[in-house]
Amino acid sequence: MSIQTDEEMPLTAHIEELVRRVMVVVIASTVVMAVVFVMSEGLLQTIWYNFVESDPHVYQPFGEILTRLKLSAVAGLAVATPVLVYETFEFMKPGLYPNERRYFISVVPASLILTALGLAFAYFFALPLLFRYFIFYSEGVATAGLGLSETFNIILLVALAFGIVFQIPLLMTFGVKMGVASVRWFEDKRLYVWGGCITAAALLAGSLDPTGFAGLMVALTMVTLFETTLIGLKIAR
């Protein structure tokens, strides 16, 4: 069906299109979940031994199968997110003004790319460093027998935290372009921003690590992203 304007579409057609687009997202995520579940045992081992040298322990009935299901669900959601964004845009496009379409097309893909960079940073740098610290911290006191389910939850939470943190460049750039903030404003409020980064890091990672190492790592990443983006905005000015 070719839609020229929002007014040409009756309510029933809107509902039918919405249902169709939701089904596309559901089917895409379900297929990915099924495929990943078949390979989940090998994927779990790859993820585990990227961070921990010792073998995983299971302390709950069905802990291993539930963790595999969780991994499959996360993979399904990860694939469903860009599909959801695309289907949402296609559904909303007839009712959007040209400038709104440009905003959607520029901001949303940038957000997805930054999220992917944050996840990659967590997987290849932050999480290996964090687990080395955890194991080193317990040496001489106890033998680390890390549980599969609990450890995987930490991996997910840390990865999510860095996925969120890596949105800082986009938020700063968008704020300047929209006139909500300026480079000078960010410079004047630098200490407040740093304090906010430390507070946000404590909230994001404090529950995972009472020693504060995880929070420190998140805070340093936030401050680095802030300062790097500020330099980029100065150059582009």
Coordinates of C-alpha atoms in Angstrom, one line a residue:
M1 CA 0.0 0.0 0.0
S2 CA 1.4 3.4 -0.9
I3 CA 0.7 6.0 1.7
Q4 CA 1.0 9.7 0.7
T5 CA -0.4 11.5 3.7
D6 CA -1.6 10.5 7.2
E7 CA -5.1 11.7 6.4
E8 CA -5.5 9.1 3.5
M9 CA -5.3 6.3 6.0
P10 CA -8.4 5.2 7.9
L11 CA -8.1 4.1 11.5
T12 CA -8.4 0.4 10.6
A13 CA -5.5 0.7 8.1
H14 CA -3.4 2.3 10.8
I15 CA -4.1 -0.5 13.2
E16 CA -3.4 -3.1 10.5
E17 CA -0.1 -1.5 9.6
L18 CA 0.8 -1.2 13.3
V19 CA 0.1 -4.9 13.9
R20 CA 2.0 -5.9 10.8
R21 CA 5.1 -3.9 11.9
V22 CA 4.9 -5.2 15.5
M23 CA 4.8 -8.8 14.1
V24 CA 7.9 -8.1 12.0
V25 CA 9.8 -7.1 15.2
V26 CA 8.5 -10.1 17.2
I27 CA 9.3 -12.6 14.4
A28 CA 12.8 -11.1 13.9
S29 CA 13.6 -11.3 17.7
T30 CA 12.0 -14.8 18.0
V31 CA 14.0 -16.2 15.1
V32 CA 17.3 -14.8 16.5
M33 CA 16.5 -16.1 20.0
A34 CA 15.9 -19.6 18.6
V35 CA 19.1 -19.6 16.6
V36 CA 21.2 -18.2 19.5
F37 CA 19.7 -20.7 21.9
V38 CA 20.9 -23.6 19.7
M39 CA 24.4 -22.1 19.8
S40 CA 24.2 -20.7 23.4
E41 CA 26.3 -23.3 25.1
G42 CA 29.3 -22.4 22.9
L43 CA 28.6 -18.7 23.1
L44 CA 28.4 -18.9 26.9
Q45 CA 31.8 -20.6 27.1
T46 CA 33.3 -18.0 24.8
I47 CA 31.9 -15.1 26.9
W48 CA 32.9 -16.8 30.2
Y49 CA 36.5 -17.6 29.3
N50 CA 37.0 -14.1 27.9
F51 CA 36.7 -12.8 31.4
V52 CA 37.4 -15.8 33.8
E53 CA 40.0 -18.5 33.6
S54 CA 38.3 -20.9 36.1
D55 CA 35.3 -23.0 35.2
P56 CA 31.8 -21.7 36.0
H57 CA 29.8 -23.0 38.9
V58 CA 26.0 -23.5 39.0
Y59 CA 24.4 -23.0 42.4
Q60 CA 20.7 -23.2 41.4
P61 CA 18.5 -25.8 39.8
F62 CA 18.3 -25.1 36.0
G63 CA 20.8 -22.3 36.4
E64 CA 22.6 -23.2 33.2
I65 CA 19.5 -23.5 31.1
L66 CA 18.1 -20.2 32.5
T67 CA 21.3 -18.4 31.7
R68 CA 21.3 -19.8 28.1
L69 CA 17.7 -18.6 27.8
K70 CA 18.7 -15.2 29.1
L71 CA 21.6 -15.0 26.6
S72 CA 19.2 -15.9 23.8
A73 CA 16.7 -13.2 24.9
V74 CA 19.4 -10.5 25.1
A75 CA 20.5 -11.4 21.6
G76 CA 16.9 -11.3 20.3
L77 CA 16.4 -7.9 21.9
A78 CA 19.7 -6.6 20.5
V79 CA 18.6 -7.6 16.9
A80 CA 15.0 -6.4 17.5
T81 CA 16.1 -2.9 18.5
P82 CA 17.3 -1.7 15.1
V83 CA 14.3 -3.5 13.5
L84 CA 12.0 -1.7 16.0
V85 CA 13.6 1.6 15.2
Y86 CA 13.2 1.1 11.4
E87 CA 9.5 -0.1 11.7
T88 CA 8.7 2.8 14.1
F89 CA 10.1 5.3 11.6
E90 CA 8.3 3.7 8.7
F91 CA 5.0 3.8 10.7
M92 CA 5.5 7.4 11.8
K93 CA 7.0 8.7 8.5
P94 CA 3.7 9.9 6.8
G95 CA 3.0 12.1 9.8
L96 CA 6.4 13.6 10.2
Y97 CA 7.6 16.9 8.9
P98 CA 10.8 16.9 6.8
N99 CA 12.9 18.3 9.6
E100 CA 11.6 15.7 12.0
R101 CA 12.5 13.0 9.5
R102 CA 16.0 14.3 9.2
Y103 CA 16.3 14.5 13.0
F104 CA 15.1 10.9 13.4
I105 CA 17.4 9.6 10.6
S106 CA 20.5 11.3 12.1
V107 CA 20.0 10.8 15.8
V108 CA 18.7 7.3 16.1
P109 CA 21.4 5.6 14.0
A110 CA 24.1 7.6 15.8
S111 CA 22.6 6.4 19.1
L112 CA 22.7 2.7 18.0
I113 CA 26.3 3.1 16.8
L114 CA 27.3 4.6 20.1
T115 CA 25.5 1.9 22.0
A116 CA 27.4 -0.8 20.0
L117 CA 30.7 1.0 20.8
G118 CA 29.8 1.1 24.5
L119 CA 29.1 -2.6 24.5
A120 CA 32.3 -3.4 22.6
F121 CA 34.3 -1.2 25.1
A122 CA 32.7 -3.2 28.0
Y123 CA 33.4 -6.6 26.4
F124 CA 37.0 -6.1 25.3
F125 CA 38.3 -3.7 28.0
A126 CA 36.1 -2.9 31.0
L127 CA 34.8 -6.4 31.9
P128 CA 38.2 -8.2 31.5
L129 CA 39.8 -5.6 33.7
L130 CA 37.0 -5.7 36.2
F131 CA 37.1 -9.5 36.6
R132 CA 40.8 -9.5 37.0
Y133 CA 40.4 -7.0 39.8
F134 CA 37.7 -9.1 41.4
I135 CA 39.8 -12.2 41.4
F136 CA 42.9 -10.4 42.5
Y137 CA 41.0 -8.8 45.4
S138 CA 39.9 -12.2 46.7
E139 CA 43.3 -13.9 46.4
G140 CA 44.8 -15.0 49.7
V141 CA 41.4 -14.8 51.3
A142 CA 39.3 -17.2 49.4
T143 CA 39.2 -19.3 46.2
A144 CA 37.0 -17.6 43.6
G145 CA 34.2 -20.0 42.6
L146 CA 32.2 -17.7 40.4
G147 CA 28.6 -18.7 39.7
L148 CA 27.4 -18.8 36.1
S149 CA 24.1 -17.0 36.6
E150 CA 25.4 -14.3 39.0
T151 CA 28.5 -13.6 36.8
F152 CA 26.4 -13.4 33.6
N153 CA 24.1 -10.9 35.4
I154 CA 27.1 -8.7 36.2
I155 CA 28.3 -8.9 32.6
L156 CA 24.9 -7.8 31.4
L157 CA 24.6 -4.9 33.9
V158 CA 28.1 -3.6 33.2
A159 CA 27.6 -3.8 29.4
L160 CA 24.3 -2.0 29.7
A161 CA 25.9 0.7 31.9
F162 CA 28.6 1.4 29.2
G163 CA 25.9 1.3 26.5
I164 CA 24.1 4.1 28.3
V165 CA 27.3 6.0 29.2
F166 CA 28.4 6.1 25.5
Q167 CA 25.4 8.3 24.7
I168 CA 27.1 11.3 26.3
P169 CA 28.7 12.6 23.0
L170 CA 25.3 12.4 21.3
L171 CA 23.5 14.2 24.1
M172 CA 26.1 17.0 24.3
T173 CA 26.2 17.5 20.5
F174 CA 22.4 17.5 20.2
G175 CA 22.2 20.0 23.1
V176 CA 24.5 22.4 21.4
K177 CA 22.9 22.1 18.0
M178 CA 19.4 22.7 19.5
G179 CA 20.7 25.7 21.4
V180 CA 19.8 24.1 24.8
A181 CA 23.5 24.4 25.8
S182 CA 26.8 25.8 24.5
V183 CA 30.4 24.9 24.6
R184 CA 31.0 27.8 27.0
W185 CA 28.2 26.5 29.2
F186 CA 29.8 23.0 29.4
E187 CA 33.2 24.6 30.2
D188 CA 31.7 26.7 33.0
K189 CA 29.8 23.7 34.5
R190 CA 32.7 21.3 34.1
L191 CA 33.0 20.6 37.9
Y192 CA 29.3 20.1 38.2
V193 CA 29.4 17.7 35.2
W194 CA 32.2 15.8 36.8
G195 CA 30.3 15.5 40.0
G196 CA 27.3 14.3 38.1
C197 CA 29.4 11.7 36.4
I198 CA 30.7 10.4 39.7
T199 CA 27.2 10.3 41.2
A200 CA 25.8 8.5 38.1
A201 CA 28.6 6.0 38.1
A202 CA 28.0 5.2 41.7
L203 CA 24.3 4.6 41.0
L204 CA 25.1 2.5 37.9
A205 CA 27.9 0.4 39.2
G206 CA 27.9 0.8 43.0
S207 CA 25.6 -2.2 43.7
L208 CA 28.0 -4.5 41.7
D209 CA 31.2 -3.6 43.4
P210 CA 31.3 -2.2 47.0
T211 CA 35.0 -1.5 46.7
G212 CA 34.2 1.2 44.2
F213 CA 36.5 0.0 41.4
A214 CA 33.6 -0.5 38.9
G215 CA 32.2 2.9 39.7
L216 CA 35.6 4.5 39.3
M217 CA 35.9 2.9 35.9
V218 CA 32.5 4.1 34.7
A219 CA 33.2 7.6 36.1
L220 CA 36.5 7.9 34.3
T221 CA 34.9 6.7 31.1
M222 CA 32.1 9.3 31.5
V223 CA 34.6 12.2 32.2
T224 CA 36.8 11.1 29.2
L225 CA 33.8 11.1 26.9
F226 CA 32.7 14.5 28.2
E227 CA 36.1 16.1 27.7
T228 CA 36.7 14.4 24.3
T229 CA 33.3 15.6 23.0
L230 CA 34.0 19.1 24.4
I231 CA 37.2 19.2 22.4
G232 CA 35.4 18.0 19.3
L233 CA 32.7 20.6 19.7
K234 CA 35.3 23.4 20.1
I235 CA 37.1 22.3 16.9
A236 CA 33.8 22.1 15.0
R237 CA 32.6 25.5 16.2

